[in-house]
PDB file of C-alpha atoms in Angstrom:
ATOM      1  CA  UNK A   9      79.807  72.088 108.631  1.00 63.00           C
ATOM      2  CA  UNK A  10      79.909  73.667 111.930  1.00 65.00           C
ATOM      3  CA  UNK A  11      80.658  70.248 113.631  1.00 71.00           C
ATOM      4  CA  UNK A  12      83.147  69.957 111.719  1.00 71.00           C
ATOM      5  CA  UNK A  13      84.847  72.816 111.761  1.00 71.00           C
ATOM      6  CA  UNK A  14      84.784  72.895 115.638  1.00 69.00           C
ATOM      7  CA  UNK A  15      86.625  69.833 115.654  1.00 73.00           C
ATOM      8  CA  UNK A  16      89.786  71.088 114.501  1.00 74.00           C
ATOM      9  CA  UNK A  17      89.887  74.955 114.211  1.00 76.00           C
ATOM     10  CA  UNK A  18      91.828  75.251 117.664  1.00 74.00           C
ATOM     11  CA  UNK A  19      94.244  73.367 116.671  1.00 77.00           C
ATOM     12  CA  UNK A  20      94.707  75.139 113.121  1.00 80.00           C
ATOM     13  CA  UNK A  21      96.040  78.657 112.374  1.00 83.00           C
ATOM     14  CA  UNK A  22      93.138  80.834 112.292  1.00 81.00           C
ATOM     15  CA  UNK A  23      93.795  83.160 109.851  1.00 85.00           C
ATOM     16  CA  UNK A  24      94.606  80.761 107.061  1.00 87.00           C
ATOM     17  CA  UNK A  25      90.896  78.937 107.826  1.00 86.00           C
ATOM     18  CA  UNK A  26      89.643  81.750 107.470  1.00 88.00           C
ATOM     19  CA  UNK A  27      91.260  83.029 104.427  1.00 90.00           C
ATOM     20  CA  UNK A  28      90.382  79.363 102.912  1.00 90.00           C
ATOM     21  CA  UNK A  29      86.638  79.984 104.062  1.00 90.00           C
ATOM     22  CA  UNK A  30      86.377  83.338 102.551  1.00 91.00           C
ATOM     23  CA  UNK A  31      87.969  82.116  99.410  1.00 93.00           C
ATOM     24  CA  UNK A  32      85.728  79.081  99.259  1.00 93.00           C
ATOM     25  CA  UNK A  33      82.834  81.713  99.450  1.00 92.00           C
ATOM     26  CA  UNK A  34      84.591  83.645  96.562  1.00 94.00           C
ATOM     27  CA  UNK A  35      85.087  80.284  94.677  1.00 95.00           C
ATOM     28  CA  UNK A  36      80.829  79.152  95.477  1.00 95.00           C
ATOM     29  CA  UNK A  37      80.374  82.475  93.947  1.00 93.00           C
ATOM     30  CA  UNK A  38      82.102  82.459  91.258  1.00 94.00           C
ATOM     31  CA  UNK A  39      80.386  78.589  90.424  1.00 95.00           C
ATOM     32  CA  UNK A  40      76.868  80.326  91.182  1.00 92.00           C
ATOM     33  CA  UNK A  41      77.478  82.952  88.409  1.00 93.00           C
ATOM     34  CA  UNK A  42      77.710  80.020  85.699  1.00 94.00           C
ATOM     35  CA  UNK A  43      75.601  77.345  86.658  1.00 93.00           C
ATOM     36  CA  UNK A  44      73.352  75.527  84.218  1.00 93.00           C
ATOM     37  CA  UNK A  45      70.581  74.311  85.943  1.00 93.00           C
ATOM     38  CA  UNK A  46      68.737  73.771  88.856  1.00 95.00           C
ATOM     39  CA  UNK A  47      71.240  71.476  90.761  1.00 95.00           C
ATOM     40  CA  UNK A  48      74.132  73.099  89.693  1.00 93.00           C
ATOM     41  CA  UNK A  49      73.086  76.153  91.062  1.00 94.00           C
ATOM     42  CA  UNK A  50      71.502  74.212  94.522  1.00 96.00           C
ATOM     43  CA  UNK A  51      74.904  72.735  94.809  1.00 95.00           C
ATOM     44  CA  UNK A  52      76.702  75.992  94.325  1.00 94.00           C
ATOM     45  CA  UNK A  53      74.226  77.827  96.896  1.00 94.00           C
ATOM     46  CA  UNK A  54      75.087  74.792  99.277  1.00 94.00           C
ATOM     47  CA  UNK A  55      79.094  75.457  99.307  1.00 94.00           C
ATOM     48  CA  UNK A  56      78.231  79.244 100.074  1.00 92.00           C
ATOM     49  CA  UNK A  57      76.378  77.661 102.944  1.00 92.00           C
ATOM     50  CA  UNK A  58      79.118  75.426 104.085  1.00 91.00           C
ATOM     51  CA  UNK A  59      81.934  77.892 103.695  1.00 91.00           C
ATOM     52  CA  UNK A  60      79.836  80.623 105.886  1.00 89.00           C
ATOM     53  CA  UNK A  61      79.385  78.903 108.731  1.00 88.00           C
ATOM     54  CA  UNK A  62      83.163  77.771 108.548  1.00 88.00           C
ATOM     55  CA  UNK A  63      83.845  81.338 108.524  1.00 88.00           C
ATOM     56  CA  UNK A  64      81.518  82.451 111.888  1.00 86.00           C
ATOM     57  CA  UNK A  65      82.825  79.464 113.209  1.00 86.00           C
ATOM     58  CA  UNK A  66      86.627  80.235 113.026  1.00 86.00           C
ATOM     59  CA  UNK A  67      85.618  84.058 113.461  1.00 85.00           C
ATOM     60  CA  UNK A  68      83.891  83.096 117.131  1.00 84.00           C
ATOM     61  CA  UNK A  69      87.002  80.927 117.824  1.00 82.00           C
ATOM     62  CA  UNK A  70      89.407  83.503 117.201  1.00 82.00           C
ATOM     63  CA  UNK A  71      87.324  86.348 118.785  1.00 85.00           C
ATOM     64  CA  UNK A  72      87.195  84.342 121.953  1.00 83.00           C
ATOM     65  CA  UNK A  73      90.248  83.043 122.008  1.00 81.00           C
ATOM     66  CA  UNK A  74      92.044  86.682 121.229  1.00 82.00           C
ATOM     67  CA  UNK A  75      89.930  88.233 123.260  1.00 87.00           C
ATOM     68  CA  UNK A  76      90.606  89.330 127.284  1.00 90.00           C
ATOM     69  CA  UNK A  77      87.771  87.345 129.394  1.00 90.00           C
ATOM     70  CA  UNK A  78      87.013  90.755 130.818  1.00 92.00           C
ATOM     71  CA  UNK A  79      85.915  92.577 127.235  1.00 92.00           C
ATOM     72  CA  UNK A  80      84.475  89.454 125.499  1.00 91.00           C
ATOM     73  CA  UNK A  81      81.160  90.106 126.560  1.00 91.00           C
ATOM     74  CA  UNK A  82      81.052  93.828 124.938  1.00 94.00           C
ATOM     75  CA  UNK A  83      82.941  92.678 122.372  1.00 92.00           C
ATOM     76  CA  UNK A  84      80.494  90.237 121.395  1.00 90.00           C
ATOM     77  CA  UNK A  85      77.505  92.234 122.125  1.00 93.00           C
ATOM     78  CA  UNK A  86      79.065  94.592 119.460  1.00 94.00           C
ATOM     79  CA  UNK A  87      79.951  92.114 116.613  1.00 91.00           C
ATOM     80  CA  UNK A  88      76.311  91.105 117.274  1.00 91.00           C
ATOM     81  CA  UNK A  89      75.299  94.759 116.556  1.00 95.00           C
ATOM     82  CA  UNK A  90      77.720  94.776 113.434  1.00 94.00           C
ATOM     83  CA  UNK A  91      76.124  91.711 111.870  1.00 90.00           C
ATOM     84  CA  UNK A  92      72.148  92.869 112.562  1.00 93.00           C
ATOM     85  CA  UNK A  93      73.646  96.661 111.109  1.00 94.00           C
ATOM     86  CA  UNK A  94      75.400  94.477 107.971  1.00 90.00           C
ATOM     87  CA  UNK A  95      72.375  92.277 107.137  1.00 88.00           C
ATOM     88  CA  UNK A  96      70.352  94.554 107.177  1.00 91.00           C
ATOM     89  CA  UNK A  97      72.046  97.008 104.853  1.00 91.00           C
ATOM     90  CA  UNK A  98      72.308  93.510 102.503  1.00 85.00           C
ATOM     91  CA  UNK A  99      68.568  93.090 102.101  1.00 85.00           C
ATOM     92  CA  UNK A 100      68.226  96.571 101.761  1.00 84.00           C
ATOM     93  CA  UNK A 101      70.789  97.078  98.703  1.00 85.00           C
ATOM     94  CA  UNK A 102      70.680  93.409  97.417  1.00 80.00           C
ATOM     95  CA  UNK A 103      67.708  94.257  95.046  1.00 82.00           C
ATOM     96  CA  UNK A 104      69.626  97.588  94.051  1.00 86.00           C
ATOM     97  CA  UNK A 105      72.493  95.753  93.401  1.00 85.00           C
ATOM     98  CA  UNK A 106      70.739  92.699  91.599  1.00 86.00           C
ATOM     99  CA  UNK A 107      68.710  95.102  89.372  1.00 88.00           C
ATOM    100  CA  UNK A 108      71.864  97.227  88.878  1.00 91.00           C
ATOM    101  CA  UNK A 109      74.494  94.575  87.761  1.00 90.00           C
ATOM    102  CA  UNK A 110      71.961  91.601  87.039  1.00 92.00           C
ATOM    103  CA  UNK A 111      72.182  88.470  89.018  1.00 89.00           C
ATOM    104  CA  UNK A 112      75.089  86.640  87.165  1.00 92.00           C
ATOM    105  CA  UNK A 113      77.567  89.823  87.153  1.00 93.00           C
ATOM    106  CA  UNK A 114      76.434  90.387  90.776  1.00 90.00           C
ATOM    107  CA  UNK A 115      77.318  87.027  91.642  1.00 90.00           C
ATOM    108  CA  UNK A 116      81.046  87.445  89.740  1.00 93.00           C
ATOM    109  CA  UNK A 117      81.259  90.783  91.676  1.00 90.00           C
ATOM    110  CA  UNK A 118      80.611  89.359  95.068  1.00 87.00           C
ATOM    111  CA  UNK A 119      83.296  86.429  94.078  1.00 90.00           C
ATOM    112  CA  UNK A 120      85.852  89.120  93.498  1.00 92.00           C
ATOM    113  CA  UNK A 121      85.446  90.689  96.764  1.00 89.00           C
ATOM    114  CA  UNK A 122      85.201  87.072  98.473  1.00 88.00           C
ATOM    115  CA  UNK A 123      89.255  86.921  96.988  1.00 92.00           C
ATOM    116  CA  UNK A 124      90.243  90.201  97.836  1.00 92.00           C
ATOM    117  CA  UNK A 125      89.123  89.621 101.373  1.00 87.00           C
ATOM    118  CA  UNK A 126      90.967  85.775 101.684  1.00 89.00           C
ATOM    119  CA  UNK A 127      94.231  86.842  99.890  1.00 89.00           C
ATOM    120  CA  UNK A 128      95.428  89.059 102.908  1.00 88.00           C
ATOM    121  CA  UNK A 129      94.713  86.600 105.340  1.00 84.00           C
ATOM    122  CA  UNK A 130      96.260  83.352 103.711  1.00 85.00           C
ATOM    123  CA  UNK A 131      99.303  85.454 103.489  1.00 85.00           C
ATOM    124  CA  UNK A 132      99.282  87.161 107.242  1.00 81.00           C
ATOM    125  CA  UNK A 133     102.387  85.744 109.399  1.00 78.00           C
ATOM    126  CA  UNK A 134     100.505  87.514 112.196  1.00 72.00           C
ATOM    127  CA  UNK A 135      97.340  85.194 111.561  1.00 74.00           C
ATOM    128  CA  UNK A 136      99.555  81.706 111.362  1.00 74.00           C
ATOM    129  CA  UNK A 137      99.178  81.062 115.266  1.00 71.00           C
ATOM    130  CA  UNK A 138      96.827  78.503 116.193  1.00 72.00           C
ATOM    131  CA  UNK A 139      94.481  79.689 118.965  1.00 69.00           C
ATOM    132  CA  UNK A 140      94.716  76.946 121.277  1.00 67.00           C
ATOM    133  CA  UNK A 141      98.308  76.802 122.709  1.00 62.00           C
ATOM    134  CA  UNK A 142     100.852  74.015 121.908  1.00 57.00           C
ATOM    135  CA  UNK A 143     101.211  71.513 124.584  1.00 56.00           C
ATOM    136  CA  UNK A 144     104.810  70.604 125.921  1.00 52.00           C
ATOM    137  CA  UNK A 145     105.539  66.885 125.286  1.00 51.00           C
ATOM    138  CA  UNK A 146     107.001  65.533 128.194  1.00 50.00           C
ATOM    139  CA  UNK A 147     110.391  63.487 127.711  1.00 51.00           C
TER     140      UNK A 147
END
């Protein structure tokens, strides 16, 4: 997915990928929380895939690309420190969470917050801007 994605995300608003990432996560979710079987379910768990590395991928682009040369370093030394803190706070509570709601409601739960995060940014004007800038035609 990632070589892909790479291919066209500069030239792409990035708020609107991303909004269509996260709701493609909601949506693999949401699929995960009725499959049937086996392949269902391994076909489900490879769209969460696909759509998550869609979403680092436009999140990198746009951090780097929004970013001023001289705090992209911190910054990105930070969102590193973010995503260790995150993970590990989602291994820790996953099993909380699974026993808690079982694995089918948990799965509808995390679908619902998958939309609520990729609602707001399909309809951002301030995310419509494609990160790499427009090139002038020449006439």
């Amino acid at each position: 997915m990632t070589l892909v994605v790479v291919r066209f995300v500069e030239h792409l608003p990035w708020g609107p990928l991303l909004g269509v990432a996260l709701g493609g996560l909601a949506a693999s979710f949401l699929w995960l929380s009725v499959a049937r079987g086996f392949a269902d379910a391994f076909c489900a768990v490879l769209c969460v895939d696909a759509c998550s590395a869609f979403a680092f991928v436009t999140a990198g682009s746009a951090r780097q690309v929004l970013t001023p040369a001289a705090l992209l370093g911190r910054l990105t030394a930070a969102t590193g420190l973010v995503n260790a803190a995150v993970r590990a706070a989602g291994v820790l509570g996953c099993g909380a969470v699974l026993a808690w709601l079982g694995p089918r409601p948990a799965a509808v739960a995390l679908g619902a917050v998958g939309l609520a995060c990729a609602v707001p940014l399909l309809l951002a004007r301030s995310a419509r801007d494609p990160l790499a800038p427009r090139r002038e035609r020449a006439t």
